[in-house]
Amino acid sequence: MVGPFIFFDHMGPGTLEPGKGIDVRPHPHINLATVTYLFEGELDHRDSLGIHQTIHPGALNLMVAGRGIVHSERSGPAFRERGGTMHGIQLWLALPRAHEEVEPAFEHHPTDTLPTLERDGVTLRVLLGEAFGERSPATSYSALFYAEAHLAAGSTLALPSEHHDRAFYVVSGTVRCGAETVSARRMVVLVPGQACALQAQSDAQVMLLGGAPLEGRRHMFWNFVSSRPERIEQAKRDWDEGKFPLVPGDSEERIPLPK
């Protein structure tokens, strides 16, 4: 884990031909929050709260599972008809123990609501939490930050120093941190207190993340994250027995519990 971040998924880039699409059937989550951010393409989110939201590049979807939620992620009819490139990142956040069983919730933050700043060849967007003197409007349950940085070749960016855990992931391009050169699709987790100024060796896109460690360890099985193993066992039984709520508009299919 890096702060509360427990899972990191770089999706794509991949090109879908006309008539093809993404179909992640309804599936459950507990005791975590998902953070979805696209660079290209679009994706339809539906959940058991009755939310139907299409996410476009530069917008942020935050889904708080809390005591339990079910959702699906599919290509919408228009995107499926025309085809196109899908590219983005989804993160999972473990929730502090005091908030693991909160009421499920969903937030959508369009691109023009997320703080953006320019500095010496670097464009920054604060997606979650607080960094570089800016705060995201998205709800945070613990001290953290998640930001996107576009660095022009030759530019430099110092990572925020106020957070205990910090990491960066290079989406494209090449950067240096001290003596280490880091290329695309690599994540570097910094030692607490380590100074790091990213030096762009080429035009680069980098995701920055971190925060305060959560109390105690977290357990993960499939789509379930919790501080309590017995809570995960209960969620497994509930999904197997059909006790989770259905997703309005997408209730005919579901992903079965892995055996």
CSV table of N, CA, C and O in Angstrom, one decimal, residues 9-108:
chain,number,residue,atom,x,y,z
A,9,ASP,N,-4.6,0.0,-11.5
A,9,ASP,CA,-4.8,-0.7,-12.7
A,9,ASP,C,-4.7,0.3,-13.9
A,9,ASP,O,-5.5,1.2,-14.0
A,10,HIS,N,-3.7,0.2,-14.7
A,10,HIS,CA,-3.5,1.0,-15.9
A,10,HIS,C,-4.2,0.2,-17.0
A,10,HIS,O,-3.8,-0.9,-17.5
A,11,MET,N,-5.3,0.8,-17.5
A,11,MET,CA,-6.1,0.2,-18.6
A,11,MET,C,-5.7,0.7,-19.9
A,11,MET,O,-5.8,1.9,-20.2
A,12,GLY,N,-5.2,-0.2,-20.8
A,12,GLY,CA,-4.9,0.2,-22.2
A,12,GLY,C,-3.5,0.8,-22.3
A,12,GLY,O,-2.7,0.7,-21.4
A,13,PRO,N,-3.3,1.6,-23.4
A,13,PRO,CA,-4.4,1.9,-24.4
A,13,PRO,C,-4.7,0.7,-25.3
A,13,PRO,O,-3.8,-0.1,-25.6
A,14,GLY,N,-5.9,0.6,-25.6
A,14,GLY,CA,-6.4,-0.4,-26.5
A,14,GLY,C,-7.4,0.1,-27.5
A,14,GLY,O,-8.3,0.9,-27.0
A,15,THR,N,-7.4,-0.3,-28.7
A,15,THR,CA,-8.4,0.1,-29.7
A,15,THR,C,-9.5,-0.9,-29.9
A,15,THR,O,-9.2,-2.1,-30.1
A,16,LEU,N,-10.7,-0.4,-29.8
A,16,LEU,CA,-11.9,-1.3,-30.0
A,16,LEU,C,-12.5,-1.0,-31.3
A,16,LEU,O,-12.8,0.2,-31.6
A,17,GLU,N,-12.7,-2.0,-32.1
A,17,GLU,CA,-13.3,-1.8,-33.4
A,17,GLU,C,-14.7,-1.5,-33.3
A,17,GLU,O,-15.4,-1.8,-32.3
A,18,PRO,N,-15.3,-0.8,-34.3
A,18,PRO,CA,-16.8,-0.6,-34.3
A,18,PRO,C,-17.5,-1.8,-34.1
A,18,PRO,O,-17.2,-2.9,-34.7
A,19,GLY,N,-18.5,-1.8,-33.2
A,19,GLY,CA,-19.3,-2.9,-32.8
A,19,GLY,C,-18.8,-3.7,-31.6
A,19,GLY,O,-19.5,-4.5,-31.1
A,20,LYS,N,-17.6,-3.4,-31.2
A,20,LYS,CA,-17.0,-4.0,-30.0
A,20,LYS,C,-17.0,-3.1,-28.8
A,20,LYS,O,-17.2,-1.8,-29.0
A,21,GLY,N,-16.9,-3.6,-27.6
A,21,GLY,CA,-17.0,-2.7,-26.4
A,21,GLY,C,-16.5,-3.5,-25.2
A,21,GLY,O,-16.2,-4.6,-25.2
A,22,ILE,N,-16.4,-2.7,-24.1
A,22,ILE,CA,-16.0,-3.2,-22.8
A,22,ILE,C,-17.3,-3.6,-22.1
A,22,ILE,O,-18.2,-2.9,-22.1
A,23,ASP,N,-17.3,-4.8,-21.5
A,23,ASP,CA,-18.4,-5.2,-20.7
A,23,ASP,C,-18.0,-5.9,-19.4
A,23,ASP,O,-17.7,-7.1,-19.3
A,24,VAL,N,-17.8,-5.0,-18.4
A,24,VAL,CA,-17.5,-5.5,-17.0
A,24,VAL,C,-18.9,-5.7,-16.3
A,24,VAL,O,-19.5,-4.7,-15.9
A,25,ARG,N,-19.3,-6.9,-16.2
A,25,ARG,CA,-20.7,-7.2,-15.7
A,25,ARG,C,-20.8,-6.8,-14.2
A,25,ARG,O,-19.8,-6.5,-13.5
A,26,PRO,N,-22.0,-6.6,-13.7
A,26,PRO,CA,-22.2,-6.2,-12.3
A,26,PRO,C,-21.4,-7.1,-11.3
A,26,PRO,O,-21.3,-8.3,-11.4
A,27,HIS,N,-20.7,-6.4,-10.4
A,27,HIS,CA,-19.9,-7.1,-9.4
A,27,HIS,C,-19.9,-6.2,-8.1
A,27,HIS,O,-20.2,-5.0,-8.2
A,28,PRO,N,-19.6,-6.8,-7.0
A,28,PRO,CA,-19.7,-6.1,-5.7
A,28,PRO,C,-18.4,-5.5,-5.2
A,28,PRO,O,-17.3,-6.0,-5.6
A,29,HIS,N,-18.5,-4.5,-4.3
A,29,HIS,CA,-17.3,-4.0,-3.5
A,29,HIS,C,-17.8,-3.8,-2.1
A,29,HIS,O,-18.9,-3.4,-1.8
A,30,ILE,N,-16.8,-3.9,-1.2
A,30,ILE,CA,-17.1,-3.4,0.2
A,30,ILE,C,-15.8,-2.7,0.7
A,30,ILE,O,-14.7,-3.0,0.3
A,31,ASN,N,-16.0,-1.8,1.7
A,31,ASN,CA,-15.0,-1.2,2.5
A,31,ASN,C,-13.9,-0.5,1.7
A,31,ASN,O,-12.7,-0.4,2.2
A,32,LEU,N,-14.2,0.0,0.5
A,32,LEU,CA,-13.2,0.7,-0.3
A,32,LEU,C,-13.8,1.7,-1.1
A,32,LEU,O,-15.1,1.9,-1.1
A,33,ALA,N,-13.0,2.5,-1.8
A,33,ALA,CA,-13.5,3.5,-2.8
A,33,ALA,C,-12.7,3.3,-4.1
A,33,ALA,O,-11.5,3.0,-4.1
A,34,THR,N,-13.4,3.3,-5.2
A,34,THR,CA,-12.8,3.2,-6.5
A,34,THR,C,-12.7,4.6,-7.1
A,34,THR,O,-13.6,5.5,-7.0
A,35,VAL,N,-11.6,4.9,-7.8
A,35,VAL,CA,-11.3,6.2,-8.5
A,35,VAL,C,-11.0,5.9,-9.9
A,35,VAL,O,-9.9,5.2,-10.2
A,36,THR,N,-11.8,6.3,-10.8
A,36,THR,CA,-11.6,6.1,-12.3
A,36,THR,C,-11.3,7.4,-13.0
A,36,THR,O,-12.1,8.4,-12.8
A,37,TYR,N,-10.3,7.4,-13.8
A,37,TYR,CA,-9.9,8.6,-14.6
A,37,TYR,C,-9.4,8.1,-16.0
A,37,TYR,O,-8.5,7.2,-16.1
A,38,LEU,N,-10.0,8.7,-17.0
A,38,LEU,CA,-9.7,8.3,-18.4
A,38,LEU,C,-8.8,9.3,-19.1
A,38,LEU,O,-9.0,10.5,-18.9
A,39,PHE,N,-7.9,8.8,-19.9
A,39,PHE,CA,-7.1,9.7,-20.8
A,39,PHE,C,-7.8,9.7,-22.2
A,39,PHE,O,-7.7,10.7,-22.9
A,40,GLU,N,-8.4,8.6,-22.6
A,40,GLU,CA,-9.0,8.5,-23.9
A,40,GLU,C,-10.3,7.6,-23.7
A,40,GLU,O,-10.3,6.7,-22.9
A,41,GLY,N,-11.3,7.8,-24.6
A,41,GLY,CA,-12.4,6.9,-24.6
A,41,GLY,C,-13.5,7.4,-23.7
A,41,GLY,O,-13.6,8.5,-23.3
A,42,GLU,N,-14.5,6.5,-23.4
A,42,GLU,CA,-15.5,6.8,-22.5
A,42,GLU,C,-16.1,5.5,-22.0
A,42,GLU,O,-15.9,4.4,-22.5
A,43,LEU,N,-16.7,5.5,-20.8
A,43,LEU,CA,-17.2,4.3,-20.1
A,43,LEU,C,-18.5,4.7,-19.3
A,43,LEU,O,-18.6,5.7,-18.7
A,44,ASP,N,-19.5,3.8,-19.4
A,44,ASP,CA,-20.7,3.9,-18.7
A,44,ASP,C,-20.7,3.2,-17.4
A,44,ASP,O,-20.4,2.0,-17.3
A,45,HIS,N,-20.9,4.0,-16.3
A,45,HIS,CA,-21.0,3.4,-15.0
A,45,HIS,C,-22.4,3.3,-14.6
A,45,HIS,O,-23.2,4.3,-14.7
A,46,ARG,N,-22.8,2.2,-14.1
A,46,ARG,CA,-24.2,2.0,-13.4
A,46,ARG,C,-23.9,1.3,-12.1
A,46,ARG,O,-23.1,0.4,-12.0
A,47,ASP,N,-24.7,1.7,-11.1
A,47,ASP,CA,-24.6,1.0,-9.8
A,47,ASP,C,-25.9,0.8,-9.1
A,47,ASP,O,-27.0,1.2,-9.6
A,48,SER,N,-25.8,0.1,-8.0
A,48,SER,CA,-27.0,-0.3,-7.2
A,48,SER,C,-27.7,0.9,-6.5
A,48,SER,O,-28.8,0.7,-5.9
A,49,LEU,N,-27.1,2.1,-6.6
A,49,LEU,CA,-27.8,3.3,-6.1
A,49,LEU,C,-28.7,3.9,-7.1
A,49,LEU,O,-29.4,4.8,-6.8
A,50,GLY,N,-28.6,3.3,-8.3
A,50,GLY,CA,-29.4,3.9,-9.4
A,50,GLY,C,-28.7,4.9,-10.3
A,50,GLY,O,-29.3,5.5,-11.1
A,51,ILE,N,-27.4,5.1,-10.0
A,51,ILE,CA,-26.6,6.0,-10.8
A,51,ILE,C,-26.3,5.5,-12.1
A,51,ILE,O,-25.8,4.3,-12.3
A,52,HIS,N,-26.4,6.3,-13.2
A,52,HIS,CA,-25.9,6.0,-14.5
A,52,HIS,C,-25.1,7.2,-15.0
A,52,HIS,O,-25.7,8.3,-15.2
A,53,GLN,N,-23.8,7.0,-15.1
A,53,GLN,CA,-23.0,8.2,-15.5
A,53,GLN,C,-21.9,7.7,-16.5
A,53,GLN,O,-21.2,6.7,-16.3
A,54,THR,N,-21.8,8.5,-17.6
A,54,THR,CA,-20.8,8.3,-18.6
A,54,THR,C,-19.6,9.1,-18.2
A,54,THR,O,-19.7,10.3,-17.9
A,55,ILE,N,-18.4,8.5,-18.1
A,55,ILE,CA,-17.2,9.2,-17.8
A,55,ILE,C,-16.4,9.5,-19.1
A,55,ILE,O,-16.3,8.6,-19.9
A,56,HIS,N,-15.9,10.7,-19.3
A,56,HIS,CA,-15.1,11.1,-20.4
A,56,HIS,C,-13.7,11.5,-20.0
A,56,HIS,O,-13.5,11.7,-18.8
A,57,PRO,N,-12.8,11.6,-20.9
A,57,PRO,CA,-11.4,11.9,-20.5
A,57,PRO,C,-11.3,13.2,-19.7
A,57,PRO,O,-12.0,14.2,-20.0
A,58,GLY,N,-10.5,13.2,-18.6
A,58,GLY,CA,-10.3,14.4,-17.8
A,58,GLY,C,-11.3,14.5,-16.7
A,58,GLY,O,-11.1,15.4,-15.8
A,59,ALA,N,-12.4,13.7,-16.6
A,59,ALA,CA,-13.3,13.7,-15.5
A,59,ALA,C,-13.0,12.6,-14.5
A,59,ALA,O,-12.2,11.7,-14.8
A,60,LEU,N,-13.5,12.7,-13.3
A,60,LEU,CA,-13.2,11.8,-12.3
A,60,LEU,C,-14.5,11.1,-11.7
A,60,LEU,O,-15.4,11.8,-11.4
A,61,ASN,N,-14.5,9.8,-11.7
A,61,ASN,CA,-15.6,9.1,-11.0
A,61,ASN,C,-15.0,8.5,-9.7
A,61,ASN,O,-14.0,7.9,-9.6
A,62,LEU,N,-15.7,8.8,-8.6
A,62,LEU,CA,-15.4,8.3,-7.2
A,62,LEU,C,-16.6,7.5,-6.7
A,62,LEU,O,-17.7,8.1,-6.6
A,63,MET,N,-16.4,6.2,-6.5
A,63,MET,CA,-17.4,5.4,-6.0
A,63,MET,C,-17.0,4.9,-4.6
A,63,MET,O,-16.0,4.2,-4.5
A,64,VAL,N,-17.8,5.2,-3.6
A,64,VAL,CA,-17.5,4.7,-2.2
A,64,VAL,C,-18.4,3.5,-1.9
A,64,VAL,O,-19.6,3.6,-1.8
A,65,ALA,N,-17.7,2.4,-1.8
A,65,ALA,CA,-18.5,1.1,-1.6
A,65,ALA,C,-19.0,1.1,-0.2
A,65,ALA,O,-20.2,0.6,0.1
A,66,GLY,N,-18.2,1.5,0.8
A,66,GLY,CA,-18.7,1.4,2.2
A,66,GLY,C,-19.2,0.0,2.6
A,66,GLY,O,-18.5,-1.0,2.4
A,67,ARG,N,-20.4,0.0,3.1
A,67,ARG,CA,-21.0,-1.3,3.6
A,67,ARG,C,-21.3,-2.2,2.4
A,67,ARG,O,-21.7,-3.4,2.6
A,68,GLY,N,-21.3,-1.7,1.2
A,68,GLY,CA,-21.6,-2.6,0.0
A,68,GLY,C,-22.3,-1.9,-1.1
A,68,GLY,O,-23.2,-1.2,-0.9
A,69,ILE,N,-21.7,-2.1,-2.3
A,69,ILE,CA,-22.3,-1.6,-3.5
A,69,ILE,C,-22.0,-2.6,-4.7
A,69,ILE,O,-21.1,-3.4,-4.6
A,70,VAL,N,-22.9,-2.5,-5.7
A,70,VAL,CA,-22.7,-3.3,-6.9
A,70,VAL,C,-22.7,-2.3,-8.1
A,70,VAL,O,-23.4,-1.4,-8.1
A,71,HIS,N,-21.8,-2.6,-9.0
A,71,HIS,CA,-21.7,-1.7,-10.2
A,71,HIS,C,-21.3,-2.5,-11.4
A,71,HIS,O,-20.7,-3.6,-11.3
A,72,SER,N,-21.5,-1.9,-12.6
A,72,SER,CA,-21.0,-2.4,-13.9
A,72,SER,C,-20.3,-1.3,-14.6
A,72,SER,O,-20.6,-0.1,-14.4
A,73,GLU,N,-19.4,-1.7,-15.5
A,73,GLU,CA,-18.7,-0.7,-16.3
A,73,GLU,C,-18.7,-1.2,-17.8
A,73,GLU,O,-18.2,-2.3,-18.1
A,74,ARG,N,-19.4,-0.5,-18.7
A,74,ARG,CA,-19.6,-1.0,-20.0
A,74,ARG,C,-19.4,0.2,-21.0
A,74,ARG,O,-19.6,1.3,-20.7
A,75,SER,N,-19.1,-0.2,-22.2
A,75,SER,CA,-19.1,0.8,-23.3
A,75,SER,C,-20.5,1.2,-23.6
A,75,SER,O,-21.4,0.3,-23.8
A,76,GLY,N,-20.8,2.5,-23.8
A,76,GLY,CA,-22.2,2.9,-24.1
A,76,GLY,C,-22.5,2.6,-25.6
A,76,GLY,O,-21.6,2.4,-26.4
A,77,PRO,N,-23.7,2.7,-26.0
A,77,PRO,CA,-24.1,2.4,-27.4
A,77,PRO,C,-23.4,3.3,-28.4
A,77,PRO,O,-23.0,2.7,-29.4
A,78,ALA,N,-23.2,4.6,-28.2
A,78,ALA,CA,-22.6,5.4,-29.2
A,78,ALA,C,-21.1,5.0,-29.3
A,78,ALA,O,-20.6,4.9,-30.5
A,79,PHE,N,-20.4,4.8,-28.2
A,79,PHE,CA,-19.0,4.5,-28.3
A,79,PHE,C,-18.8,3.1,-29.0
A,79,PHE,O,-18.0,2.8,-29.8
A,80,ARG,N,-19.7,2.2,-28.6
A,80,ARG,CA,-19.7,0.8,-29.1
A,80,ARG,C,-19.9,0.8,-30.6
A,80,ARG,O,-19.3,0.1,-31.4
A,81,GLU,N,-20.8,1.7,-31.1
A,81,GLU,CA,-21.0,1.8,-32.5
A,81,GLU,C,-19.9,2.3,-33.3
A,81,GLU,O,-19.5,1.8,-34.4
A,82,ARG,N,-19.2,3.3,-32.8
A,82,ARG,CA,-18.1,4.0,-33.6
A,82,ARG,C,-16.8,3.4,-33.3
A,82,ARG,O,-15.8,3.5,-34.1
A,83,GLY,N,-16.6,2.7,-32.1
A,83,GLY,CA,-15.3,2.2,-31.8
A,83,GLY,C,-14.3,3.3,-31.3
A,83,GLY,O,-14.7,4.5,-31.4
A,84,GLY,N,-13.2,3.0,-30.9
A,84,GLY,CA,-12.2,4.0,-30.5
A,84,GLY,C,-11.2,3.4,-29.5
A,84,GLY,O,-11.2,2.3,-29.1
A,85,THR,N,-10.3,4.3,-29.0
A,85,THR,CA,-9.3,3.9,-28.0
A,85,THR,C,-9.8,4.1,-26.6
A,85,THR,O,-10.4,5.1,-26.3
A,86,MET,N,-9.5,3.1,-25.8
A,86,MET,CA,-9.7,3.2,-24.3
A,86,MET,C,-8.4,3.2,-23.6
A,86,MET,O,-7.5,2.4,-23.8
A,87,HIS,N,-8.3,4.2,-22.7
A,87,HIS,CA,-7.0,4.4,-21.9
A,87,HIS,C,-7.3,5.1,-20.7
A,87,HIS,O,-7.9,6.2,-20.7
A,88,GLY,N,-6.9,4.6,-19.5
A,88,GLY,CA,-7.1,5.2,-18.3
A,88,GLY,C,-6.5,4.5,-17.1
A,88,GLY,O,-5.8,3.5,-17.3
A,89,ILE,N,-6.8,5.0,-15.9
A,89,ILE,CA,-6.3,4.3,-14.7
A,89,ILE,C,-7.4,4.2,-13.7
A,89,ILE,O,-8.2,5.2,-13.5
A,90,GLN,N,-7.6,3.1,-13.0
A,90,GLN,CA,-8.5,3.0,-11.9
A,90,GLN,C,-7.7,2.6,-10.7
A,90,GLN,O,-6.8,1.7,-10.7
A,91,LEU,N,-7.9,3.3,-9.6
A,91,LEU,CA,-7.3,3.0,-8.3
A,91,LEU,C,-8.4,2.6,-7.3
A,91,LEU,O,-9.5,3.0,-7.4
A,92,TRP,N,-7.9,1.8,-6.3
A,92,TRP,CA,-8.8,1.5,-5.2
A,92,TRP,C,-8.1,2.1,-3.9
A,92,TRP,O,-6.9,2.0,-3.7
A,93,LEU,N,-9.0,2.7,-3.1
A,93,LEU,CA,-8.6,3.2,-1.8
A,93,LEU,C,-9.2,2.4,-0.7
A,93,LEU,O,-10.4,2.2,-0.7
A,94,ALA,N,-8.3,1.9,0.2
A,94,ALA,CA,-8.9,1.3,1.4
A,94,ALA,C,-9.4,2.4,2.3
A,94,ALA,O,-8.8,3.5,2.4
A,95,LEU,N,-10.5,2.2,3.0
A,95,LEU,CA,-11.1,3.2,3.8
A,95,LEU,C,-10.6,3.1,5.3
A,95,LEU,O,-10.3,1.9,5.7
A,96,PRO,N,-10.5,4.2,6.0
A,96,PRO,CA,-10.1,4.1,7.4
A,96,PRO,C,-11.2,3.2,8.2
A,96,PRO,O,-12.3,3.2,7.7
A,97,ARG,N,-10.8,2.6,9.2
A,97,ARG,CA,-11.7,1.7,9.9
A,97,ARG,C,-13.0,2.4,10.3
A,97,ARG,O,-14.1,1.8,10.2
A,98,ALA,N,-12.9,3.6,10.7
A,98,ALA,CA,-14.1,4.4,11.1
A,98,ALA,C,-15.1,4.6,10.0
A,98,ALA,O,-16.3,4.9,10.2
A,99,HIS,N,-14.6,4.5,8.7
A,99,HIS,CA,-15.5,4.8,7.6
A,99,HIS,C,-15.7,3.5,6.7
A,99,HIS,O,-16.3,3.7,5.6
A,100,GLU,N,-15.2,2.4,7.1
A,100,GLU,CA,-15.4,1.2,6.2
A,100,GLU,C,-16.8,0.9,5.9
A,100,GLU,O,-17.1,0.4,4.8
A,101,GLU,N,-17.7,1.1,6.9
A,101,GLU,CA,-19.1,0.7,6.7
A,101,GLU,C,-20.0,1.9,6.4
A,101,GLU,O,-21.2,1.9,6.7
A,102,VAL,N,-19.5,3.0,5.9
A,102,VAL,CA,-20.3,4.2,5.5
A,102,VAL,C,-21.3,3.8,4.5
A,102,VAL,O,-21.2,2.8,3.8
A,103,GLU,N,-22.3,4.6,4.3
A,103,GLU,CA,-23.3,4.4,3.3
A,103,GLU,C,-22.6,4.6,1.9
A,103,GLU,O,-21.8,5.4,1.7
A,104,PRO,N,-23.0,3.7,1.0
A,104,PRO,CA,-22.3,3.8,-0.3
A,104,PRO,C,-22.7,5.1,-1.0
A,104,PRO,O,-23.8,5.7,-0.7
A,105,ALA,N,-21.8,5.6,-1.8
A,105,ALA,CA,-22.0,6.9,-2.5
A,105,ALA,C,-21.3,6.9,-3.8
A,105,ALA,O,-20.4,6.1,-4.0
A,106,PHE,N,-21.7,7.9,-4.7
A,106,PHE,CA,-21.0,8.0,-6.0
A,106,PHE,C,-20.9,9.5,-6.2
A,106,PHE,O,-21.8,10.3,-6.0
A,107,GLU,N,-19.7,9.9,-6.8
A,107,GLU,CA,-19.5,11.3,-7.1
A,107,GLU,C,-18.9,11.3,-8.5
A,107,GLU,O,-18.0,10.5,-8.9
A,108,HIS,N,-19.3,12.3,-9.3
A,108,HIS,CA,-18.7,12.5,-10.7
A,108,HIS,C,-18.3,14.0,-10.7
A,108,HIS,O,-19.0,14.9,-10.4
